[in-house]
Tab-separated table of C-alpha atoms in Angstrom:
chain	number	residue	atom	x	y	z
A	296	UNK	CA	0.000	0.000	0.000
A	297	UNK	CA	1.744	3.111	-1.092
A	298	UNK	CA	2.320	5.493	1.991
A	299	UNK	CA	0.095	8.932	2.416
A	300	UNK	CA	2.242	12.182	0.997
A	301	UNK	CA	1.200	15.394	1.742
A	302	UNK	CA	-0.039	17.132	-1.300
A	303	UNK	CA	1.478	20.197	-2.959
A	304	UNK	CA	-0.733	22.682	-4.488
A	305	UNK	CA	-0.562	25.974	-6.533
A	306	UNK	CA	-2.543	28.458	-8.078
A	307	UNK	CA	-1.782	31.131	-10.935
A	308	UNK	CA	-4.403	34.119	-10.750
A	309	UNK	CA	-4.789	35.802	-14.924
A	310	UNK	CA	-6.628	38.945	-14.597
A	311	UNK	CA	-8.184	40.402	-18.107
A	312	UNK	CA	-9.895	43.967	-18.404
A	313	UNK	CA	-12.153	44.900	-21.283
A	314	UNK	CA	-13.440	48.283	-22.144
A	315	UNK	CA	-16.776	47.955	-23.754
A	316	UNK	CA	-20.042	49.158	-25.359
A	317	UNK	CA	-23.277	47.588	-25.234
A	318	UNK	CA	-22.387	45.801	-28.713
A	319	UNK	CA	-19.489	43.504	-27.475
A	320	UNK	CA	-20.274	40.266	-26.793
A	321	UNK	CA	-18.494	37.910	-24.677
A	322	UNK	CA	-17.240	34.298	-25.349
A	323	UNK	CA	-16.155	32.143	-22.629
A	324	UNK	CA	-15.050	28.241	-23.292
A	325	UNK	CA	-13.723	26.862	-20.387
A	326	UNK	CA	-12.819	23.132	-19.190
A	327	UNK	CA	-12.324	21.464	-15.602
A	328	UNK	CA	-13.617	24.503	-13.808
A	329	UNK	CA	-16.884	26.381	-13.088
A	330	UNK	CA	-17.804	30.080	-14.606
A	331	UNK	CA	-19.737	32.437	-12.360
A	332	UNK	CA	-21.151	35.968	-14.270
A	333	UNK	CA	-21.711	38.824	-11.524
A	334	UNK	CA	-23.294	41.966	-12.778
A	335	UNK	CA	-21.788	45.435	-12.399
A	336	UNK	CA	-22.775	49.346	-13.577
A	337	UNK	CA	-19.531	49.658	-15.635
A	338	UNK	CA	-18.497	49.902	-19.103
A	339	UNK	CA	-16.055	47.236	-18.967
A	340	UNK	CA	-15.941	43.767	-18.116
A	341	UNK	CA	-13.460	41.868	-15.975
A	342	UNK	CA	-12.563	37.935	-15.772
A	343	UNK	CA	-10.529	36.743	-13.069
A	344	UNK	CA	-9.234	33.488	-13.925
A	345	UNK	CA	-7.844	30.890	-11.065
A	346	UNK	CA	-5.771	27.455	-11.898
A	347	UNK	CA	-4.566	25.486	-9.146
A	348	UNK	CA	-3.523	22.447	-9.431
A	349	UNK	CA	-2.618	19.942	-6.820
A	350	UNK	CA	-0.666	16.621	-6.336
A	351	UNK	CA	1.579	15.164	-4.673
A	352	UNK	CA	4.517	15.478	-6.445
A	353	UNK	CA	5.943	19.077	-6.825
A	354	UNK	CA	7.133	18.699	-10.490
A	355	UNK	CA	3.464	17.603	-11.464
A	356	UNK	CA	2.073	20.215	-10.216
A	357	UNK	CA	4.020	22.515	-12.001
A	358	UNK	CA	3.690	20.754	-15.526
A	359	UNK	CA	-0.401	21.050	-14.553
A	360	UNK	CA	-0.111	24.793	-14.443
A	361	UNK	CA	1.944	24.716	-17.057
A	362	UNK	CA	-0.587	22.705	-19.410
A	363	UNK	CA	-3.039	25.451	-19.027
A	364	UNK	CA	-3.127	28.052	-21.606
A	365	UNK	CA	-5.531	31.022	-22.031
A	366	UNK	CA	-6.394	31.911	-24.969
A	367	UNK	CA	-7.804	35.899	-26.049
A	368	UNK	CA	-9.273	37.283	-28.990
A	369	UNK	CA	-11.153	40.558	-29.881
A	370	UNK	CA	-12.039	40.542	-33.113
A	371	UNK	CA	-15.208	43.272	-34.107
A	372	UNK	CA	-17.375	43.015	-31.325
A	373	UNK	CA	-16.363	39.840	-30.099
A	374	UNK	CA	-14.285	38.921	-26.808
A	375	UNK	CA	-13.107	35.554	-27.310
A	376	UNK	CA	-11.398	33.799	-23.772
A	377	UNK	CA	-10.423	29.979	-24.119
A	378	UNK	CA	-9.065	27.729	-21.529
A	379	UNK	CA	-6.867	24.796	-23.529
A	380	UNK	CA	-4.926	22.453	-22.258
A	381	UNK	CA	-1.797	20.268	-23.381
A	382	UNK	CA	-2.533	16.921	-22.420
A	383	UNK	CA	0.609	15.383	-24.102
A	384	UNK	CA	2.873	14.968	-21.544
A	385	UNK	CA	0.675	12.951	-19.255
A	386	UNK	CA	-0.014	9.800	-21.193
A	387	UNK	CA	-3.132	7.830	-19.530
A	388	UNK	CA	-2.572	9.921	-15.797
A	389	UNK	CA	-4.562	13.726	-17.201
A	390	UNK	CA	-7.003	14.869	-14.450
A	391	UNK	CA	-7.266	11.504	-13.008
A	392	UNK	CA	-8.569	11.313	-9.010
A	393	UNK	CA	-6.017	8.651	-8.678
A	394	UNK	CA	-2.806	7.406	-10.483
A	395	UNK	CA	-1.230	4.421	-10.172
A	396	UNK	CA	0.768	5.289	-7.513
A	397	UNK	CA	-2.215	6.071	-5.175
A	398	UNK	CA	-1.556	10.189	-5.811
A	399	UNK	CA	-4.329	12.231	-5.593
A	400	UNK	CA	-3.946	14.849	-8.983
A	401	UNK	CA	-5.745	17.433	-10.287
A	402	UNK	CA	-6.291	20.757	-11.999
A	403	UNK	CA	-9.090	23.367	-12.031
A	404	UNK	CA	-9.919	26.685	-14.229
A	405	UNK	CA	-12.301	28.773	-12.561
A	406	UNK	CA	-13.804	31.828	-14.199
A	407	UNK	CA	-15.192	34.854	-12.173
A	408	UNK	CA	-16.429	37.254	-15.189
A	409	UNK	CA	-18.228	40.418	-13.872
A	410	UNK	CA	-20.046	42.461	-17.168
A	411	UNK	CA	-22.540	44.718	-18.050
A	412	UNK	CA	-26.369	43.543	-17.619
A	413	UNK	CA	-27.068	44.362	-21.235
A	414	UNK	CA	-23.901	42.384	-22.977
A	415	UNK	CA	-24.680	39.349	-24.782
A	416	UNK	CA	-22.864	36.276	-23.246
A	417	UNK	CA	-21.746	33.020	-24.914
A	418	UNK	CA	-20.939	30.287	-22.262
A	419	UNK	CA	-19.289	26.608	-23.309
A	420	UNK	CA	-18.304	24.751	-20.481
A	421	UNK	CA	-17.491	21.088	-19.405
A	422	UNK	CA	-16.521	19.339	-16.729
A	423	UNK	CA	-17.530	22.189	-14.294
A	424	UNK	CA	-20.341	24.395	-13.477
A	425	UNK	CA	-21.860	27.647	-14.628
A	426	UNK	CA	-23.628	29.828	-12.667
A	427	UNK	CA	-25.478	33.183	-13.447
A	428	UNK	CA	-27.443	35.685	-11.909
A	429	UNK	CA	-31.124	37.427	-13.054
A	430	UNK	CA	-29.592	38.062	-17.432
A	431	UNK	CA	-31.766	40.132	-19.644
A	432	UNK	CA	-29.417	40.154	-22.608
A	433	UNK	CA	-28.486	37.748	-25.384
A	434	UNK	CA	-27.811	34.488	-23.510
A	435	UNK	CA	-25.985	30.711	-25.184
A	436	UNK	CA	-25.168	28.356	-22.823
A	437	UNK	CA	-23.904	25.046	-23.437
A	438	UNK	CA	-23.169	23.122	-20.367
A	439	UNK	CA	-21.516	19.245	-20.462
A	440	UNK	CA	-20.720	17.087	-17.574
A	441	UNK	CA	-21.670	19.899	-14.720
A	442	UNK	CA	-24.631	21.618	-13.985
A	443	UNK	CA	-25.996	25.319	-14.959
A	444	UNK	CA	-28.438	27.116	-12.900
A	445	UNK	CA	-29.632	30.611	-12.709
A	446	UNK	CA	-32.202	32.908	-11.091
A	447	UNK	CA	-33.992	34.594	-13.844
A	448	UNK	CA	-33.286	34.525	-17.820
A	449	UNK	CA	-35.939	37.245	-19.542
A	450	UNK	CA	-33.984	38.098	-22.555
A	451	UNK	CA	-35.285	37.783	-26.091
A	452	UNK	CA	-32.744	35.085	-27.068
A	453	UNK	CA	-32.612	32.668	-24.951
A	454	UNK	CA	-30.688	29.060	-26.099
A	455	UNK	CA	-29.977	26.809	-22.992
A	456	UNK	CA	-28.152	23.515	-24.074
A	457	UNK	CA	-27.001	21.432	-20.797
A	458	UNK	CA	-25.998	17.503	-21.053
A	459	UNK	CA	-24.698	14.917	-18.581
A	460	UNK	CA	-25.888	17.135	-15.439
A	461	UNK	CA	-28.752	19.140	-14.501
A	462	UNK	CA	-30.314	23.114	-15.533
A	463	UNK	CA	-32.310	24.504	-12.349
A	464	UNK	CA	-33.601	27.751	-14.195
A	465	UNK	CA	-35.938	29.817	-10.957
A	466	UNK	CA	-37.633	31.942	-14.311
A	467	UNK	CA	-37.714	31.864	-17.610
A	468	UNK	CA	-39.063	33.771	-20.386
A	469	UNK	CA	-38.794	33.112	-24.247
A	470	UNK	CA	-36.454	30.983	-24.985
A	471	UNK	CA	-35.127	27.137	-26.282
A	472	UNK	CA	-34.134	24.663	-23.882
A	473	UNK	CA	-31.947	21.551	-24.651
A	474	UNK	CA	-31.524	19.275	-22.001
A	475	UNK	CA	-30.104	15.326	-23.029
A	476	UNK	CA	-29.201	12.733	-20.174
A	477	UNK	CA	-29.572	15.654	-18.197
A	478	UNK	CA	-32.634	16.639	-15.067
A	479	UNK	CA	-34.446	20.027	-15.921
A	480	UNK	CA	-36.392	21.928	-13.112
A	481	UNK	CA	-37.697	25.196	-13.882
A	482	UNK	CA	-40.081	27.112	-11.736
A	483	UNK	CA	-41.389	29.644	-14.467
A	484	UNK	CA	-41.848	30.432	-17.551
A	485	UNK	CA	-43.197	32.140	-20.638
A	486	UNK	CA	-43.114	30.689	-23.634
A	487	UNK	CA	-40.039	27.545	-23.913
A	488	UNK	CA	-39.399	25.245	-26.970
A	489	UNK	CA	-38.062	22.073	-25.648
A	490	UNK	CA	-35.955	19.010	-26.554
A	491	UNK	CA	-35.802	16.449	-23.338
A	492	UNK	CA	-34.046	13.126	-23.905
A	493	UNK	CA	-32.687	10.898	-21.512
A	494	UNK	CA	-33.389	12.561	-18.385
A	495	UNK	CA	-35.807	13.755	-16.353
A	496	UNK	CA	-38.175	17.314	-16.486
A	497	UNK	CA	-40.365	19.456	-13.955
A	498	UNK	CA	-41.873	22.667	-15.226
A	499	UNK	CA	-44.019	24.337	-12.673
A	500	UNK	CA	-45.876	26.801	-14.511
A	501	UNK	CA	-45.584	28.020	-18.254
A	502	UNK	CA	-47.262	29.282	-20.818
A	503	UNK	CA	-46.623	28.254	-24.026
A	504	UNK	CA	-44.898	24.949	-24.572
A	505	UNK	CA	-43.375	23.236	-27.298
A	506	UNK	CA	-41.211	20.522	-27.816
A	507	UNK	CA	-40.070	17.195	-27.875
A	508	UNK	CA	-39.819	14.500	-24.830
A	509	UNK	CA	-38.019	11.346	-25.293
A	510	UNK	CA	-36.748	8.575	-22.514
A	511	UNK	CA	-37.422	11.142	-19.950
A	512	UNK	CA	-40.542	10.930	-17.368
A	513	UNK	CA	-41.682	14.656	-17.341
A	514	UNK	CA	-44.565	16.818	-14.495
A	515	UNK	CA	-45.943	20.295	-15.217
A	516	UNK	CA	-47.367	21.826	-12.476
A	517	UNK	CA	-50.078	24.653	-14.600
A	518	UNK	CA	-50.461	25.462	-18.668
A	519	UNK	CA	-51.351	29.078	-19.034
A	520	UNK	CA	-52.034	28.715	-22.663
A	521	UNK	CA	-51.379	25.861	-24.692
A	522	UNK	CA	-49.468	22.760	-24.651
A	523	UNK	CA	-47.894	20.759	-28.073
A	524	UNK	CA	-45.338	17.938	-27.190
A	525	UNK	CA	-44.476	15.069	-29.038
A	526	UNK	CA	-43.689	11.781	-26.552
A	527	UNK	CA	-41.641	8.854	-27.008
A	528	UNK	CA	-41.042	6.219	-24.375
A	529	UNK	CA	-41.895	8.845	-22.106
A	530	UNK	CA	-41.998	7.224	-18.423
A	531	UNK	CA	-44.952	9.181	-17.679
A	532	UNK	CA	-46.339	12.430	-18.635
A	533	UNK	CA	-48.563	14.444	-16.207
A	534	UNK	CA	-50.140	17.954	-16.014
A	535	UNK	CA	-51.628	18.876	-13.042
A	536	UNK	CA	-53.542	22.026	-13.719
A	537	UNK	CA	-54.992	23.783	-16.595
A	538	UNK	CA	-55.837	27.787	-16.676
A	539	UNK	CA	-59.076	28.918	-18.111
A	540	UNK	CA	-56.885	31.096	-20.530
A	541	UNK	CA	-55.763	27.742	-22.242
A	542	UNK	CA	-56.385	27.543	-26.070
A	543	UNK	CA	-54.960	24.387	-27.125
A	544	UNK	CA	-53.277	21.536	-25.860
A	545	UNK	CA	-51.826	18.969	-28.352
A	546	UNK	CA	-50.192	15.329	-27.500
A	547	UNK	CA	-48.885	12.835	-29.497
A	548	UNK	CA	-47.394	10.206	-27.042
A	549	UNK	CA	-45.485	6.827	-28.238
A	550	UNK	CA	-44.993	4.343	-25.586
A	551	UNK	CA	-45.925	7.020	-23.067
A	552	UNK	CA	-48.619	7.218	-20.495
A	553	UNK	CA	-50.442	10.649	-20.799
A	554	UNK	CA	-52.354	12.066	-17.568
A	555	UNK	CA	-54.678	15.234	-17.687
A	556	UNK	CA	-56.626	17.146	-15.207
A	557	UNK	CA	-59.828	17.696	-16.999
A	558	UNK	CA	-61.958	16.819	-14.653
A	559	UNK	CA	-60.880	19.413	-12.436
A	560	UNK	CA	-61.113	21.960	-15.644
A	561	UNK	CA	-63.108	24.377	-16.798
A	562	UNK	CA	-64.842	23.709	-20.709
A	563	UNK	CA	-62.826	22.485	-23.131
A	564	UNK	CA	-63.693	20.165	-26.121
A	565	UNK	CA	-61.749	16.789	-26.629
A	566	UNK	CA	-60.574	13.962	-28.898
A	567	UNK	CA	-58.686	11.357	-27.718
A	568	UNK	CA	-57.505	8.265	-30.295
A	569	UNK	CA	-55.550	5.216	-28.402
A	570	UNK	CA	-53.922	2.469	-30.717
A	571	UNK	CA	-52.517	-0.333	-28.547
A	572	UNK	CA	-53.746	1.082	-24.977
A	573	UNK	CA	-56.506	2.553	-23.348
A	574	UNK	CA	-58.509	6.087	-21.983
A	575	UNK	CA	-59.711	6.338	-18.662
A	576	UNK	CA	-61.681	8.917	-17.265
A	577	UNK	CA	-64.227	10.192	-14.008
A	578	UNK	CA	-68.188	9.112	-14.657
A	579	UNK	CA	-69.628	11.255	-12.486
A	580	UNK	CA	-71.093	13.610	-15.042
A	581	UNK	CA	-68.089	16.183	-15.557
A	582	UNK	CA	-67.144	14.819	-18.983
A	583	UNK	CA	-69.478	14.011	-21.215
A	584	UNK	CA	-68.399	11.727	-24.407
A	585	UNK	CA	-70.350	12.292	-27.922
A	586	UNK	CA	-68.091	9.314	-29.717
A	587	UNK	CA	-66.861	6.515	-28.420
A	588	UNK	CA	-65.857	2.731	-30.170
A	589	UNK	CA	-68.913	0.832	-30.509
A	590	UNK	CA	-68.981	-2.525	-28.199
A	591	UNK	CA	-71.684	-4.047	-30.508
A	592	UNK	CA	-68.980	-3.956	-33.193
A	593	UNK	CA	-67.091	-7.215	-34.170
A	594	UNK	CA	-63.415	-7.911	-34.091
A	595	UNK	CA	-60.306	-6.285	-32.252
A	596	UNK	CA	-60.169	-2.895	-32.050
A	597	UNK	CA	-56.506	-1.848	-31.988
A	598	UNK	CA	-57.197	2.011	-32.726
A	599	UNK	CA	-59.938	4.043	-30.573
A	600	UNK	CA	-61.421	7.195	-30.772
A	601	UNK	CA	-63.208	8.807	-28.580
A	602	UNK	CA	-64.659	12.723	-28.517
A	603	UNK	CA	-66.419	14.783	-26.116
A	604	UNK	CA	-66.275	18.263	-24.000
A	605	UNK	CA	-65.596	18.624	-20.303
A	606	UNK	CA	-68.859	21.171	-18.488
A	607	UNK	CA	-69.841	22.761	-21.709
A	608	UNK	CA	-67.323	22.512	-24.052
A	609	UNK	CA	-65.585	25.336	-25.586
A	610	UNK	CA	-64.027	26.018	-28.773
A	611	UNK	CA	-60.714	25.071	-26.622
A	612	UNK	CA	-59.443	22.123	-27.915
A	613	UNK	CA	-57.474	18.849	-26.220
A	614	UNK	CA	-56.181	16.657	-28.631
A	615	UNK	CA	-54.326	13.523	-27.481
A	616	UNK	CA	-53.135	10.652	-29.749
A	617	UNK	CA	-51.487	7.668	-28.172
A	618	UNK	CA	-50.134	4.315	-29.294
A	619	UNK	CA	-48.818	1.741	-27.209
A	620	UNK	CA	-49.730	4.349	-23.556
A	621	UNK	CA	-52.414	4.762	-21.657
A	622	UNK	CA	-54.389	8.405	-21.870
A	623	UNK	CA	-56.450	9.729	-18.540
A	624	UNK	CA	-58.317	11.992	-17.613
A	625	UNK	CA	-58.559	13.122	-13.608
């Protein structure tokens, strides 16, 4: 068993100024490190940028610092910092927890960036995490192998791609959110277009949703306004509340169990077709079905329709068409 040696760290601080107008935009693409945006009432932005390694041996430690290079660029309106690294030298042993020899190795690049509020910002960062406070500017984040989370995003361009960790976003308003092998859980928004795959999802209230669910099991708390997602091996898709300002809610599910509150709705008209499953719903009076598959009829029925209203039916329309899932109403 190879003997405990204390471990020998460092850390090299690069400072970088920017003087700026509200037309610059910032690029950041870090690696092994997390990326924290503060806010400020200046005309310039600032990036402090932190390595420290640490290992056990004294000459690694050095040759991890000395990996590290950061990159600048301004080119137009564009401030362009990159964190690379020279992995060469370190055969099989690069940002490992533990060599062979039982040493405990590592390096991180951390990015403090204070900026302008209205300063569009381009974030690509892996193996770390990326925080950000209440942005109302241009906003692309693409997070891998950490997590991103943020108070508030209300800016008009919005694009939110996060895999292999998890996006906790308090508020959202218009925007497009890509989230693969990844959890989602946003409090609030306005009006999202969505790609979920291989994860998991909770929405709490929005307005406007669109988008595309696969492999993930996904709740929404309230629709505002309307609803259109497509569903494929979905392990369960559930809304719990509907407004009265809803106009349209659209489903197509695929292996995916679909459960909606109508019965607890206002009026809203319905059709509901089920290949390979069935539809469920309250008989106490609430929902009211016009068509429905005739029992008289002869032979399997693999496809059903079904159509009705919930109270008095409204020109507000619920469309749900599943194959191989179960659809019901509560």
């Amino acid at each position: 068993m190879a003997e405990n040696t204390e471990l020998s760290e460092r850390k090299k601080t690069i400072v970088k100024v920017y003087d700026v107008t509200s037309k610059d935009h910032l690029m950041v693409e870090n690696q092994f490190g997390n990326v924290n945006i503060n806010l400020w009432n200046r005309d310039e932005i600032r990036v402090d940028i932190t390595i420290k390694a640490s290992s056990s041996s004294e000459d690694r430690v050095q040759k991890y610092l000395d990996a590290v290079d950061i990159s600048e660029k301004r080119n137009g309106d564009q401030i362009i910092l990159k964190t690379t690294i020279d992995k060469s030298g370190f055969g099989g042993n690069w940002i490992m927890n533990r060599n062979k020899d039982g040493e405990k190795n590592f390096v991180q690049i951390d990015y403090q960036v204070s900026m302008p509020k209205t300063n569009a910002l381009t974030v690509k960062n892996s193996f770390g995490n990326t925080t950000i406070p209440t942005f109302s500017a241009p906003l692309t984040i693409n997070q891998q192998y950490g997590n991103f989370s943020t108070t508030e995003l209300n800016g008009n361009q919005v694009d939110v791609d996060v895999r292999f960790g998890k996006a906790d976003i308090q508020e959202m308003g218009n925007g497009k959110l890509n989230i693969q092998y990844s959890k989602l859980q946003l409090e609030k928004a306005n009006n999202i277009n969505l790609n979920n795959q291989f994860g998991g999802l909770w929405i709490g209230e929005v307005s406007r949703l669109d988008g595309k669910i696969g492999y993930s099991g996904a709740k929404i708390g309230t629709i505002k306004q309307s609803c259109n997602i497509k569903l494929d091996f979905s392990g369960g898709f559930k809304i719990d509340q509907l407004n009265k300002s809803v106009d349209n809610i659209d489903i197509q599910a695929n292996y995916s169990s679909v459960v909606l509150p109508m019965a607890q709705s206002s009026d809203y008209n319905f059709d509901v077709t089920v290949s390979y499953g069935g539809f469920k719903y309250p008989s106490d009076g609430r929902i009211m079905i016009n068509a429905q598959p005739n029992d008289d009829d002869r032979g399997v029925k693999l496809k059903k329709q079904y159509s009705g209203k919930v109270g008095k039916g409204t020109a507000t329309k619920v469309r749900v068409v599943s194959t191989f899932g179960d659809v019901k109403f509560q």
